[in-house]
XYZ file of C-alpha atoms in Angstrom:
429
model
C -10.514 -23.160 19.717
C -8.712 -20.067 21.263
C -5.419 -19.307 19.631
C -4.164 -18.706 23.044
C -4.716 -21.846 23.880
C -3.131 -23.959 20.569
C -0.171 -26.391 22.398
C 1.955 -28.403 19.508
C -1.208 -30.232 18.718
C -2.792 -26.896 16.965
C -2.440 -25.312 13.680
C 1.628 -25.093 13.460
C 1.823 -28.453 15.772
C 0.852 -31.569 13.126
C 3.622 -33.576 12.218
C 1.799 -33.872 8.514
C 3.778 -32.222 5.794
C -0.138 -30.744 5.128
C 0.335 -28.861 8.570
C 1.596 -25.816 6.334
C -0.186 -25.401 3.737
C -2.421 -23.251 5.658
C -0.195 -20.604 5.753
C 2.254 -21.023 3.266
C 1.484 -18.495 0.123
C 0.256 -19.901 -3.334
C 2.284 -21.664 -6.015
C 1.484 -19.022 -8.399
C 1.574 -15.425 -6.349
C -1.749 -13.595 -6.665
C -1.721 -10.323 -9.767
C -4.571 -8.093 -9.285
C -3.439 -6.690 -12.657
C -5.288 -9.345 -14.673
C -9.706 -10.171 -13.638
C -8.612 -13.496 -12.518
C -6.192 -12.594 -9.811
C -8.108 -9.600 -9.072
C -11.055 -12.092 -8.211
C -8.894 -14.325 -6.497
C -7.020 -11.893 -4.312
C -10.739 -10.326 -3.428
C -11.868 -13.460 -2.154
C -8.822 -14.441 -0.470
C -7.432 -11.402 1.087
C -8.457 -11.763 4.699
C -7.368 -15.761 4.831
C -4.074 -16.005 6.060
C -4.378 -17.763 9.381
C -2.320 -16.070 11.998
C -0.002 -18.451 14.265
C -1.421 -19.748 17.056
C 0.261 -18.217 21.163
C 2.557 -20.691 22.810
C 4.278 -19.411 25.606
C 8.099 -20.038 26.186
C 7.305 -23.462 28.148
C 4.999 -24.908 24.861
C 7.658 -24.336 22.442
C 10.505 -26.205 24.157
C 7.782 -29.257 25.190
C 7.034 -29.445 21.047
C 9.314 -31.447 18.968
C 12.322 -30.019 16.763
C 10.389 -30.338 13.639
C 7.312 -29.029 15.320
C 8.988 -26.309 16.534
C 10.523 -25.503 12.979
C 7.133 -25.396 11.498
C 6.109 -22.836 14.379
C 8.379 -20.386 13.436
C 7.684 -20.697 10.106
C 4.286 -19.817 10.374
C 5.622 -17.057 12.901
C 7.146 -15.510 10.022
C 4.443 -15.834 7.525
C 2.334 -14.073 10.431
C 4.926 -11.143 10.766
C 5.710 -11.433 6.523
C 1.213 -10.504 6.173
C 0.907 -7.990 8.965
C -3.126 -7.175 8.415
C -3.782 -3.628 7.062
C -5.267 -1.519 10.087
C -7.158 1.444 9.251
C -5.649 4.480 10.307
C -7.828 8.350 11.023
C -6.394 9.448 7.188
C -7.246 6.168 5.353
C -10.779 6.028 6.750
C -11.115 9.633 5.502
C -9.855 8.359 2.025
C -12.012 5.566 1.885
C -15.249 7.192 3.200
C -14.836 10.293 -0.340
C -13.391 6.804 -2.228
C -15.965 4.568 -1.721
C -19.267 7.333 -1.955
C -18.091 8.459 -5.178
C -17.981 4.513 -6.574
C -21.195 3.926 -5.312
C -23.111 7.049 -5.688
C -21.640 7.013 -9.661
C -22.439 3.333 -9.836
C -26.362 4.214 -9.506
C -26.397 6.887 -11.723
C -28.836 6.157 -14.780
C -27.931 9.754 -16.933
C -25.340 9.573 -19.491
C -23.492 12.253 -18.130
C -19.482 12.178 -17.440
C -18.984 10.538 -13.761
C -16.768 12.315 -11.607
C -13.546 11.020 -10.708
C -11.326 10.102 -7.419
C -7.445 11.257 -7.214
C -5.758 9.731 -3.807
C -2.150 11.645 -3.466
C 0.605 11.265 -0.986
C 3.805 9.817 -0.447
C 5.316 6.209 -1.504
C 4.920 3.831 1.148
C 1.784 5.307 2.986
C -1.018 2.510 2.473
C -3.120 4.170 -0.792
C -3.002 1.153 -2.805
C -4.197 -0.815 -0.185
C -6.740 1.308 0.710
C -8.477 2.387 -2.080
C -8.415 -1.662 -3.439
C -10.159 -2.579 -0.035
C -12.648 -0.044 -0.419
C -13.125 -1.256 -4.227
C -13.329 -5.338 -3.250
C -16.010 -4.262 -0.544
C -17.714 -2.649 -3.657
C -17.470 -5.415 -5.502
C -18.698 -7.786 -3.146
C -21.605 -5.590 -2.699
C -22.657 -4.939 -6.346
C -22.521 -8.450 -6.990
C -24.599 -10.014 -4.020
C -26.859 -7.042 -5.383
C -27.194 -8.557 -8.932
C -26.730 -11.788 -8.018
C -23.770 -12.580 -9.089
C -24.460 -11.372 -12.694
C -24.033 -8.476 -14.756
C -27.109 -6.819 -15.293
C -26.108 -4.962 -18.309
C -25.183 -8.010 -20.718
C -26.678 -8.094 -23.568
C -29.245 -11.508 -23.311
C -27.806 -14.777 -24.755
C -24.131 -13.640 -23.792
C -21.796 -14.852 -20.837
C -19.011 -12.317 -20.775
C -16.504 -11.929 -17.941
C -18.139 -9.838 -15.243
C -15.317 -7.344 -13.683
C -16.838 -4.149 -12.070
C -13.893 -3.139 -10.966
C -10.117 -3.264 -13.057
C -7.577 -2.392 -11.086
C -4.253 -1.511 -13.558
C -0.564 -0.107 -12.496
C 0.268 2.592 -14.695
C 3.771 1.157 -16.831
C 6.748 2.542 -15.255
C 7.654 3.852 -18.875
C 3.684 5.374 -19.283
C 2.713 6.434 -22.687
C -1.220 7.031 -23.084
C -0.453 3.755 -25.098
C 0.703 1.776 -23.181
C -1.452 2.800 -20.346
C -4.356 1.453 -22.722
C -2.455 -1.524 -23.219
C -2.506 -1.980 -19.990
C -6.379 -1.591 -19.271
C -6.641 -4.175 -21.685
C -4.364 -6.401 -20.184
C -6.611 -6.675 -16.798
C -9.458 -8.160 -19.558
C -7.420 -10.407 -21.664
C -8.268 -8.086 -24.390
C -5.677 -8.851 -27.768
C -3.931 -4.991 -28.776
C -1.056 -5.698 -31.017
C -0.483 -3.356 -33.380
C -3.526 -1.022 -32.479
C -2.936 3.070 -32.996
C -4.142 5.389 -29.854
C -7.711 6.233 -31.156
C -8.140 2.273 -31.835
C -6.788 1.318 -28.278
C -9.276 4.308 -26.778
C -11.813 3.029 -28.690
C -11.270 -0.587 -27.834
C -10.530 -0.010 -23.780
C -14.480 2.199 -23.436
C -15.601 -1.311 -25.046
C -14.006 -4.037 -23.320
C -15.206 -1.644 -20.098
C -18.560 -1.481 -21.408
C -18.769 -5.452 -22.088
C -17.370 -6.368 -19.112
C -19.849 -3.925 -16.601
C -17.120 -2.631 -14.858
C -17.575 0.596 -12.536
C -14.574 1.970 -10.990
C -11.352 1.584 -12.870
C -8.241 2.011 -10.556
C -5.209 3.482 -11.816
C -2.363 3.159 -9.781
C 1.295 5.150 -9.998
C -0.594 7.475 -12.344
C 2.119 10.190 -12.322
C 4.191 7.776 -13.789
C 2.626 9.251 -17.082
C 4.764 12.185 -17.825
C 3.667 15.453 -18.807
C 6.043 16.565 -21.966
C 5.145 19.069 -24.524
C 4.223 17.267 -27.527
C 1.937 14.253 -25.484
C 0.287 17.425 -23.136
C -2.984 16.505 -25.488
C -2.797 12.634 -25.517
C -2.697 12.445 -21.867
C -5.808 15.075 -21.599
C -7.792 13.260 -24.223
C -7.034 9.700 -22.483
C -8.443 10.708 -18.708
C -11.024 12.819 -20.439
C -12.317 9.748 -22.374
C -11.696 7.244 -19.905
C -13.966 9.826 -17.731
C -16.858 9.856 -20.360
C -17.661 6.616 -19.763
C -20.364 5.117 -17.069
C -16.967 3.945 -14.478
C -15.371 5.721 -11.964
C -12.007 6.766 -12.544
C -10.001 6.604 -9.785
C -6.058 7.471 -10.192
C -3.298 6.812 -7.436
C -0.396 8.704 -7.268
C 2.664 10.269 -5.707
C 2.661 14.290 -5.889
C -0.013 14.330 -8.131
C -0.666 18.258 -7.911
C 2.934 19.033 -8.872
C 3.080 16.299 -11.563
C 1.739 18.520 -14.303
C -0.616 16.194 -15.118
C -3.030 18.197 -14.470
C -1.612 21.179 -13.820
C -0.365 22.937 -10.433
C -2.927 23.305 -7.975
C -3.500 24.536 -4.427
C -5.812 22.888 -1.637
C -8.676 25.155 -0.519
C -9.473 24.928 2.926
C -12.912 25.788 2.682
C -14.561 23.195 -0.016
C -11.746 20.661 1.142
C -10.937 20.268 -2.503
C -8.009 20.996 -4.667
C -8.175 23.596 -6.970
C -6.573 24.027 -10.546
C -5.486 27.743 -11.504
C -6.001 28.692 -15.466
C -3.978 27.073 -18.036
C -0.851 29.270 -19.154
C 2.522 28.283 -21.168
C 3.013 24.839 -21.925
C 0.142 23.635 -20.264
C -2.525 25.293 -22.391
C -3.926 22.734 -24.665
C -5.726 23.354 -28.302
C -9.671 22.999 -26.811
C -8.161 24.101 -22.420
C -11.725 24.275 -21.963
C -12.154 20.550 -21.910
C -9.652 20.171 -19.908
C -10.400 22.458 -17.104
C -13.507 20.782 -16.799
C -12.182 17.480 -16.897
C -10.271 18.591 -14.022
C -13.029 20.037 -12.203
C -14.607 16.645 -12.167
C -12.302 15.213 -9.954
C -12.046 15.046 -5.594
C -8.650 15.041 -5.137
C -7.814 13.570 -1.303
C -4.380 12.935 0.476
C -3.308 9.890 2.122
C -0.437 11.563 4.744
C 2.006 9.444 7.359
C 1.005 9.629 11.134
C 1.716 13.222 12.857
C 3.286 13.213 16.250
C 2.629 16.695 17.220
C -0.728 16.593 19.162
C -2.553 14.417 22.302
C -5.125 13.302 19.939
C -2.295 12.329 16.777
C -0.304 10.525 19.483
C -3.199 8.264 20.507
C -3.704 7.473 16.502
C -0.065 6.537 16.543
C -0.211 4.561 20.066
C -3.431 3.260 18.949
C -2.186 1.869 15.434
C 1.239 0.293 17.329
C -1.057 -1.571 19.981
C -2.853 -3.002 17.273
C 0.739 -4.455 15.228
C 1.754 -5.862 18.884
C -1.705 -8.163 19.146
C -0.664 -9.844 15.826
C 2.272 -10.568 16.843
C 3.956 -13.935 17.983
C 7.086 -13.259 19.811
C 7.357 -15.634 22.868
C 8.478 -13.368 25.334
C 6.889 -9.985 24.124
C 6.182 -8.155 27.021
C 1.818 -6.557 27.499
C 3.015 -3.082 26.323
C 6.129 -4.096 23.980
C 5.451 -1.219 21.655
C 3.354 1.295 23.187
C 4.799 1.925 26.681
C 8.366 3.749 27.964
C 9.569 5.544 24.582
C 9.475 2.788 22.093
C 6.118 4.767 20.520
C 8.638 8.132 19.961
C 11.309 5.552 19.147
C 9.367 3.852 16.090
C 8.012 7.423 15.016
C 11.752 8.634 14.605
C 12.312 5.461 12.727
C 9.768 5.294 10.278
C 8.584 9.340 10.759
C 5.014 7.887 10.487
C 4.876 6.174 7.504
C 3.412 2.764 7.727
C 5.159 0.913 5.159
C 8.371 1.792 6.488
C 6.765 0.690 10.239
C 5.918 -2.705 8.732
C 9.008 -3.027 7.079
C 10.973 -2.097 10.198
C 8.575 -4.641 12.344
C 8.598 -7.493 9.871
C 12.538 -7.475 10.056
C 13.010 -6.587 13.897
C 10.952 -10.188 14.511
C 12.805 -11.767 12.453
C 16.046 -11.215 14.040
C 13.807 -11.677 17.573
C 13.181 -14.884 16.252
C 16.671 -15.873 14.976
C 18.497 -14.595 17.852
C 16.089 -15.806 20.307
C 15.699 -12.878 21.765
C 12.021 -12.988 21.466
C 11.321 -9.400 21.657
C 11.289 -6.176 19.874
C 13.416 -3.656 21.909
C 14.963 -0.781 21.142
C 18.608 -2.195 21.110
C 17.500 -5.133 18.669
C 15.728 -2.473 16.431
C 19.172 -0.533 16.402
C 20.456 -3.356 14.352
C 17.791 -3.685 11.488
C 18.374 -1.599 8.338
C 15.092 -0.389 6.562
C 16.075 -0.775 3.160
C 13.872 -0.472 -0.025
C 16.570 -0.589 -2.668
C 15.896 -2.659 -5.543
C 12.335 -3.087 -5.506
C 10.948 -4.143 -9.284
C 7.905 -2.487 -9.324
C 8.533 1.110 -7.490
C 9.705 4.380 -9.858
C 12.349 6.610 -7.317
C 11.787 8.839 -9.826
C 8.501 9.319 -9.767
C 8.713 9.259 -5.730
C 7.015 5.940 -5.104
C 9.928 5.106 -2.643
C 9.961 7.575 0.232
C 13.015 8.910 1.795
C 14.099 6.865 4.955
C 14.946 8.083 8.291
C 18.771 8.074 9.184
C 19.190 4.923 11.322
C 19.815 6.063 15.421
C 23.575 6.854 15.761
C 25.770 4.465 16.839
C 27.357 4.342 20.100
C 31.402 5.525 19.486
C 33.081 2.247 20.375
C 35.508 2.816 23.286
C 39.056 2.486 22.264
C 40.827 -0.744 24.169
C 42.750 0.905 26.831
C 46.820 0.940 26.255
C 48.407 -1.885 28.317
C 50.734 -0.383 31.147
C 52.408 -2.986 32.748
C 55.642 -2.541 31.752
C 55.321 1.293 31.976
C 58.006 2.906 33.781
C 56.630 4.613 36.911
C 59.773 6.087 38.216
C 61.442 5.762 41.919
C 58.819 4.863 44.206
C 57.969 7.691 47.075
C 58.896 5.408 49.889
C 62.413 5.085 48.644
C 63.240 8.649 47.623
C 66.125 9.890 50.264
């Protein structure tokens, strides 16, 4: 059945208290930081049934508590806006997703190079690089049906290839192990670096995994006397038969591994000599281990050329088709200037465009307006104060557009009737 077609009888329409369950999230919230929820979120990630079309005469001919249910599963719809791919994450995930695969066939022992996906908070890298790693996933296992061809026989451990970890806000090298270990399940109390190193190229080793995700990874500061322990960590992790692959925010500047400068010509970033504080007791290693790594940037939408406009126009016509407002207009947020209008608003950075959509149909929804318009946009606030799991500091919340000004509100004009206007002409002698 056509979604265009659902009357109260569809998906939102049953009277059952089971009539939402279909869209309502989880009891227990998905966590791709553990193999379970990893698993789980893989196979689940495209199911969130979208709301069905009415038009303005189905809703009022549906019941009160049919029509309550509808706009609940209006706002799940707007609350799990589908990730679109964009010109700059298909770029992302084309380098991303080679490098797992091509590194996932290799049979020499030799050190696997690495992935590093920069750019600002906000811009869609997590998402993108953990699509491109469940579609890996899903592949190597239909491959191997289903198993992991490098158990050892007799044996029935957990079967991961990939671990996706968020680096600790706080990030030691430590704790960043801890955290690897985590994803498996693995115990760690009262383990010293070399035995958590030691411990995290096993449980990776048991467990088959090939690409190991680590996201926020410039949450791991660089200071003087833990310059070493962060080298040695990404330079064992990299000796190992996975794929490292580290998210971050301003990686290049971070000093993790040291300034760097893009180079037009082999598309890659490239890392000047060690000098100062940055030189290490064996640099050597760690110029190489740097040298091993693609490092790729994830930027916002640009607004500057025909063919960046159509991206931008492009992306916007595809966040209008799932929506369900019931008097959205064909060309709601691509025609007249609403396209410039939401590129002001969000400068073209897509979280900040969901955000500001997600919270615009709400307020359609409450007010009854029914439609995203300039005016109604006016009113909504993007705000990402507060959140639990994003480090300001380490610039995983980007900086957000000044709101449009305000009109001046006219001051109430001064009542005159009992003004004194003088002698009238006619009776002047």
């Amino acid at each position: 059945m056509n979604d265009s077609s659902a009357g109260p009888t569809g998906p939102a329409g049953g009277d059952s208290a089971g009539s939402a369950a279909s869209f309502l999230p989880p009891a227990v919230l998905l966590d791709r930081e553990c193999a379970d929820g990893w698993r789980r979120w893989r196979l689940t990630r495209h199911d969130a049934p979208p709301a069905p079309r009415w038009s303005p005469a189905q809703y009022q001919a549906a019941s009160p508590r049919t029509r309550g249910l509808y706009d609940l599963h209006r706002c799940a719809t707007h609350a799990n806006l589908a990730v679109q791919e964009t010109p700059m994450s298909a770029a992302v995930a084309r380098v991303v997703a080679s490098r797992i695969r091509t590194n996932a066939l290799k049979r020499k022992p030799s050190t696997r190079a690495g992935v590093m996906v920069n750019g600002g908070g906000y811009q869609g890298k997590t998402e993108t690089v953990c699509e491109v790693a469940a579609l890996f996933e899903e592949w190597w296992l239909e491959l191997h049906h289903q198993l992991n061809p490098d158990a050892l026989p007799g044996t029935r451990d957990l079967h991961a290839p990939v671990a996706y970890v968020q680096t600790p806000v706080t990030a030691t090298p430590k704790s960043t192990c801890e955290a690897i270990l985590d994803f498996y399940g693995e115990p760690h109390k009262n383990m010293t670096l070399p035995q958590l190193v030691r411990t995290v190229k096993a449980a990776l080793h048991a467990h088959g995994t090939k690409a190991l995700i680590l996201d926020d990874i410039t949450r791991l500061k660089m200071h003087r006397e833990a310059d070493q322990d962060v080298l040695d960590l990404i330079r064992s992790l990299m000796s190992m038969s996975v794929t490292l692959v580290l998210v971050g925010v301003g990686i290049p500047q971070s000093g993790l591994l040291r300034d760097s400068r893009y180079d037009a010509r082999s598309g890659q970033w490239v890392f000047p000599p060690a000098t100062g504080r940055f030189r290490s007791r064996n640099d050597a290693a760690g110029t190489q281990t740097e040298r091993r790594f693609d490092l790729i940037e994830l930027g916002p939408f640009r607004y500057d050329t025909a063919a960046q406009i159509d991206a931008w126009v492009h992306h916007l016509a595809g966040i209008q088709d799932q929506l369900r407002l019931l008097k959205a207009e064909p060309a709601m947020l691509t025609s007249a200037g609403m396209p410039e209008y939401l590129f002001r608003r969000t400068d073209g950075i897509v979280g900040l465009l969901e955000r500001l959509i997600e919270d615009g149909c709400s307020q359609a929804i409450d007010s009854g307006a029914e439609r995203l318009t300039t005016g109604l946009l006016d009113s909504v606030t993007i705000s990402l104060d507060h959140l639990p799991v994003r480090d300001p500091a380490a610039g995983e919340v980007p900086a957000i557009p000044a709101p449009p000004s305000r009109v001046p509100r006219r001051k109430r004009p001064r009542n005159t009737s009992f003004d004194d206007g003088g002698t009238p002409a006619a009776t002047r002698r």
